[in-house]
Backbone as numpy.savetxt, mean C-alpha at the origin, in Angstrom:
# Nx Ny Nz CAx CAy CAz Cx Cy Cz
-3.61 12.03 18.75 -3.27 11.17 17.58 -2.72 11.53 16.42
-1.56 11.17 15.95 -0.96 11.90 14.40 -1.74 11.08 13.34
-2.37 11.86 12.45 -2.86 11.19 11.22 -1.84 11.58 10.08
-0.74 11.49 10.13 0.21 11.37 8.86 0.97 10.43 8.93
1.63 9.55 7.81 2.56 8.95 7.74 3.59 9.58 7.01
4.89 9.70 7.93 6.03 10.28 6.98 7.06 9.14 7.01
8.06 9.47 5.97 8.94 8.55 5.66 10.37 9.68 5.23
11.14 9.52 5.38 12.54 10.46 4.95 12.85 9.66 3.58
13.03 10.30 2.63 13.41 9.72 1.73 14.35 10.45 0.68
15.02 9.99 -0.52 16.24 10.90 -1.31 15.39 10.92 -2.87
15.66 12.33 -3.25 14.95 12.49 -4.55 15.72 11.92 -5.56
15.15 11.25 -6.41 15.80 10.40 -7.66 15.75 11.05 -8.89
14.43 11.57 -9.00 14.03 12.20 -10.35 13.08 13.32 -10.06
13.08 14.63 -11.01 12.23 15.44 -10.77 11.65 15.80 -11.77
10.30 15.73 -12.06 9.60 16.20 -13.47 8.60 16.88 -12.90
8.98 18.19 -13.17 7.87 19.52 -12.72 7.27 19.02 -11.06
6.08 19.13 -10.94 5.97 18.67 -9.50 5.57 17.33 -9.25
6.23 16.59 -10.16 6.09 14.87 -9.89 7.46 14.68 -9.57
7.74 13.80 -8.43 9.27 13.53 -7.99 9.04 12.21 -7.90
10.09 11.24 -8.28 10.60 9.74 -7.73 11.45 10.07 -6.59
10.72 9.31 -5.31 11.60 9.62 -4.21 11.74 8.10 -3.77
13.12 7.81 -3.37 13.40 6.36 -3.02 13.23 6.18 -1.35
12.74 5.55 -0.61 12.25 5.52 0.47 12.85 3.93 0.98
13.00 3.83 2.42 13.50 2.85 2.94 12.47 2.24 3.72
11.77 1.44 3.27 10.42 0.45 4.04 11.21 -0.57 5.03
10.78 -0.39 6.37 11.62 -1.24 7.33 10.36 -1.92 8.00
10.71 -3.17 8.56 9.97 -3.93 9.46 10.02 -3.13 11.28
8.93 -3.49 11.84 8.89 -2.60 13.04 10.41 -3.00 14.07
10.76 -4.21 13.65 11.98 -4.63 14.43 13.11 -4.40 13.62
13.27 -3.77 12.79 14.39 -3.73 11.84 15.53 -2.46 12.89
15.19 -1.88 13.82 16.02 -1.02 14.56 16.83 -1.87 15.64
16.16 -3.20 16.05 16.66 -4.11 17.00 18.22 -4.45 16.95
18.84 -4.44 17.80 20.17 -4.82 18.01 20.75 -6.33 17.42
19.64 -6.95 17.65 20.11 -8.53 16.99 19.19 -8.73 15.60
18.99 -7.84 14.77 18.24 -7.46 13.53 19.10 -8.69 12.70
20.27 -8.36 12.64 21.15 -9.49 11.79 21.06 -10.93 11.92
20.87 -10.96 13.00 20.66 -12.98 13.46 18.96 -13.37 13.18
18.10 -12.39 12.88 16.95 -12.78 13.11 16.25 -12.63 11.74
15.15 -13.65 11.28 14.46 -13.40 10.06 13.40 -12.51 9.79
12.90 -12.16 11.00 11.83 -11.31 10.99 11.98 -10.07 10.57
13.15 -9.51 10.70 13.69 -7.89 10.63 13.92 -7.70 8.87
13.26 -6.88 8.30 13.87 -6.82 6.72 13.86 -5.10 6.48
14.30 -4.87 5.52 14.11 -3.43 5.00 14.33 -3.62 3.42
13.43 -3.04 2.73 13.23 -2.70 1.19 13.41 -1.28 1.05
14.16 -1.02 -0.20 13.90 0.40 -0.93 12.67 0.43 -1.85
11.93 1.26 -1.80 10.79 1.83 -2.46 11.11 3.02 -3.29
10.69 2.81 -4.62 10.67 4.01 -5.38 9.30 4.60 -5.62
9.02 5.76 -5.19 7.54 6.45 -5.09 7.53 7.43 -5.78
5.92 7.64 -6.25 5.78 8.95 -6.70 5.17 9.97 -5.91
5.98 11.10 -5.89 5.44 12.24 -4.77 5.06 13.32 -5.48
4.03 14.17 -4.80 3.76 15.22 -5.53 4.30 16.59 -4.80
4.90 17.51 -5.67 5.57 18.35 -4.83 4.23 19.96 -4.81
3.14 19.64 -4.32 2.33 20.61 -4.44 2.20 22.14 -3.61
3.33 21.90 -2.85 3.68 23.10 -2.01 4.79 23.75 -2.55
5.32 23.13 -3.74 6.58 23.66 -4.21 7.69 23.85 -3.42
8.26 22.78 -2.70 9.10 22.77 -1.52 10.53 22.83 -2.55
11.52 23.36 -2.43 12.73 23.60 -3.03 13.42 22.48 -3.03
13.77 21.72 -4.04 14.56 20.31 -3.51 15.19 20.19 -4.92
16.53 19.16 -4.68 17.05 18.65 -6.03 17.38 17.33 -5.98
17.92 16.69 -6.91 18.15 15.11 -7.04 19.38 14.94 -5.98
19.14 14.11 -5.22 19.79 13.37 -4.27 19.91 14.09 -2.83
18.78 15.12 -2.90 18.52 15.64 -1.66 17.49 14.71 -0.82
17.71 14.64 0.61 16.97 14.17 1.65 15.64 15.05 1.57
14.69 14.55 1.57 13.40 15.10 1.85 12.50 14.11 2.91
11.17 14.98 3.29 10.52 14.03 4.21 8.93 14.06 3.22
8.64 12.90 3.20 7.34 12.32 2.18 6.38 12.39 3.20
5.32 12.84 3.17 4.18 12.53 3.92 2.80 12.09 3.18
1.94 11.41 3.98 0.85 10.82 3.44 -0.46 10.71 4.34
-1.32 10.71 4.33 -2.48 10.49 5.32 -2.42 9.12 5.92
-2.76 9.05 7.14 -3.09 7.64 7.68 -4.37 6.84 7.13
-5.47 7.63 6.81 -6.61 7.04 6.26 -6.05 6.43 4.77
-4.93 6.76 4.23 -4.57 6.06 3.18 -4.29 4.53 3.23
-3.52 4.53 4.56 -3.11 3.23 4.94 -4.64 2.13 5.25
-5.38 2.71 5.82 -6.47 2.02 6.23 -7.22 1.72 4.89
-7.31 2.45 4.13 -8.39 2.20 2.60 -7.34 0.94 2.01
-5.95 1.37 2.12 -5.28 0.34 1.44 -5.37 -1.13 2.10
-5.56 -1.31 3.67 -5.97 -2.53 4.08 -7.27 -2.84 3.92
-8.06 -2.00 3.83 -9.41 -2.60 3.49 -9.64 -3.25 1.96
-9.01 -2.43 1.00 -8.99 -2.98 -0.24 -8.06 -4.33 -0.45
-6.98 -4.37 0.42 -6.16 -5.49 -0.15 -6.44 -6.59 0.90
-7.06 -6.57 2.00 -7.26 -7.71 3.13 -8.69 -7.95 3.45
-9.34 -6.92 3.58 -10.90 -6.78 4.40 -11.70 -7.29 3.61
-11.74 -6.68 2.21 -12.83 -6.85 1.37 -12.83 -8.18 0.89
-11.52 -8.66 0.22 -11.28 -10.10 -0.32 -11.37 -10.96 0.66
-11.12 -10.71 1.93 -11.71 -12.03 3.00 -13.16 -11.95 3.01
-13.97 -10.80 3.31 -15.34 -10.75 3.14 -16.14 -11.45 2.04
-15.47 -11.23 0.96 -15.82 -11.50 -0.57 -15.74 -13.37 -0.43
-14.76 -13.69 0.02 -14.47 -15.32 0.09 -15.24 -15.96 1.20
-15.49 -15.09 2.37 -16.28 -16.02 3.31 -17.74 -16.01 2.87
-18.06 -14.67 2.31 -19.57 -14.62 1.95 -20.01 -15.63 0.71
-18.79 -15.70 -0.10 -19.31 -16.73 -1.39 -19.17 -18.11 -0.89
-18.44 -18.27 0.06 -18.34 -19.62 0.57 -19.46 -20.16 1.06
-19.96 -19.49 2.04 -21.48 -19.59 2.61 -22.55 -19.67 1.60
-22.82 -18.98 0.32 -23.65 -18.90 -0.34 -23.79 -19.92 -0.97
-22.54 -20.24 -1.81 -22.40 -21.54 -2.33 -22.39 -22.71 -1.72
-22.18 -22.65 -0.62 -22.24 -24.02 0.30 -24.00 -24.18 0.25
-24.53 -23.20 0.58 -25.96 -23.12 0.50 -26.74 -23.62 -0.58
-26.21 -23.15 -1.60 -26.77 -23.31 -3.03 -26.61 -24.64 -3.69
-25.42 -25.15 -3.24 -24.63 -26.45 -3.82 -24.93 -27.73 -2.97
-26.01 -27.49 -2.09 -26.13 -28.64 -0.81 -25.04 -28.96 -0.16
-24.02 -28.25 0.02 -23.05 -28.49 1.20 -21.60 -28.89 0.27
-21.82 -29.00 -1.17 -20.57 -29.40 -1.90 -19.24 -28.30 -1.64
-18.43 -28.77 -0.77 -17.27 -28.15 -0.06 -16.25 -27.71 -1.27
-15.88 -28.66 -2.13 -14.92 -28.44 -3.18 -15.57 -27.17 -4.10
-17.01 -27.32 -4.46 -17.25 -26.25 -5.32 -17.28 -25.05 -4.80
-17.62 -25.01 -3.23 -17.68 -23.87 -2.45 -16.46 -23.09 -2.16
-15.44 -23.95 -2.30 -14.18 -23.69 -1.95 -13.46 -23.00 -3.44
-13.95 -23.46 -4.40 -13.19 -23.23 -5.69 -13.95 -21.76 -6.05
-14.90 -21.76 -5.74 -15.84 -20.24 -5.92 -15.45 -19.23 -4.91
-15.11 -19.39 -3.72 -14.51 -18.53 -2.94 -13.15 -18.11 -3.14
-12.12 -18.92 -3.69 -11.04 -18.51 -4.45 -11.29 -17.43 -5.76
-12.39 -18.37 -6.56 -12.48 -17.77 -7.75 -13.29 -16.30 -7.70
-13.80 -16.13 -6.79 -14.30 -14.74 -6.74 -13.30 -13.45 -6.68
-12.06 -14.19 -6.22 -11.09 -13.19 -6.06 -10.14 -12.79 -7.27
-10.56 -13.29 -8.21 -10.14 -13.00 -9.81 -10.76 -11.67 -10.27
-12.21 -11.95 -10.24 -12.72 -10.62 -10.68 -12.47 -9.42 -9.80
-12.28 -9.51 -8.39 -12.15 -8.67 -7.46 -10.68 -7.83 -8.09
-9.75 -8.47 -8.06 -8.31 -7.89 -8.15 -8.21 -7.56 -9.84
-9.17 -8.13 -10.61 -9.07 -7.41 -12.07 -9.62 -6.03 -12.06
-10.85 -6.05 -11.06 -11.35 -4.71 -10.96 -10.33 -3.57 -10.29
-9.70 -4.27 -9.38 -8.71 -3.32 -8.78 -7.57 -2.86 -9.62
-7.32 -3.89 -10.49 -6.23 -3.54 -11.51 -6.83 -2.25 -12.71
-7.85 -2.62 -13.05 -8.51 -1.84 -13.87 -8.60 -0.42 -13.37
-8.92 -0.13 -11.84 -8.97 1.26 -11.37 -7.62 1.69 -10.93
-6.52 1.11 -11.52 -5.37 1.63 -10.46 -5.11 3.09 -11.05
-5.80 3.56 -11.84 -5.39 5.17 -12.29 -5.95 5.92 -11.54
-7.45 5.68 -11.12 -8.35 6.18 -9.95 -7.91 6.16 -8.78
-7.34 4.84 -8.29 -6.64 4.52 -6.80 -5.40 5.30 -6.99
-4.90 5.23 -7.81 -3.61 6.45 -7.78 -3.82 7.76 -7.38
-4.81 8.15 -7.67 -5.50 9.79 -7.52 -5.84 9.76 -5.69
-6.28 8.44 -5.23 -6.67 8.54 -3.95 -5.59 8.22 -3.11
-4.51 7.72 -3.55 -3.13 7.15 -2.47 -2.19 7.98 -3.20
-1.63 9.00 -2.73 -0.62 9.95 -3.19 0.13 10.37 -1.83
1.25 10.70 -2.01 2.22 11.36 -0.82 2.61 12.42 -1.55
2.98 13.60 -0.71 3.41 14.93 -0.95 5.05 15.41 -0.08
5.34 16.16 -0.45 6.40 16.54 0.20 6.24 17.86 1.47
6.81 17.27 2.54 6.56 18.28 3.64 7.61 19.42 3.55
7.15 20.48 3.79 7.95 21.94 3.98 8.92 21.45 5.15
10.06 22.11 5.10 11.43 22.07 5.72 11.19 23.27 6.97
10.19 24.20 6.86 10.12 25.17 7.54 9.40 24.62 8.66
């Protein structure tokens, strides 16, 4: 099993060991021959920060291979989807129990718990940025 995420990108800017690389993010079916007639396929260009820790020689406009660990994707899914879902469900049941079955209060509390969760995520974005990072892969 490969434990790396790889994207081909184009260097947009170089600032020491930090590069801005433009990658094309594609849905799984974007390579399909009928993608032009289907609303499920989509492509988006993303500009990401990449660290050139191996000091791979590159220039602006050059194609490079951007690499990240698969575990980053799993952590991102956990933070973006799994934890919020668990928080909503647990809050819903706890408030239902405390409020003697008041569904409106429980639903509002379940949704309201997401505000502090995402606020904490936003406040920790610098720390999370050090956890979620991409590097350049050597062409050798």
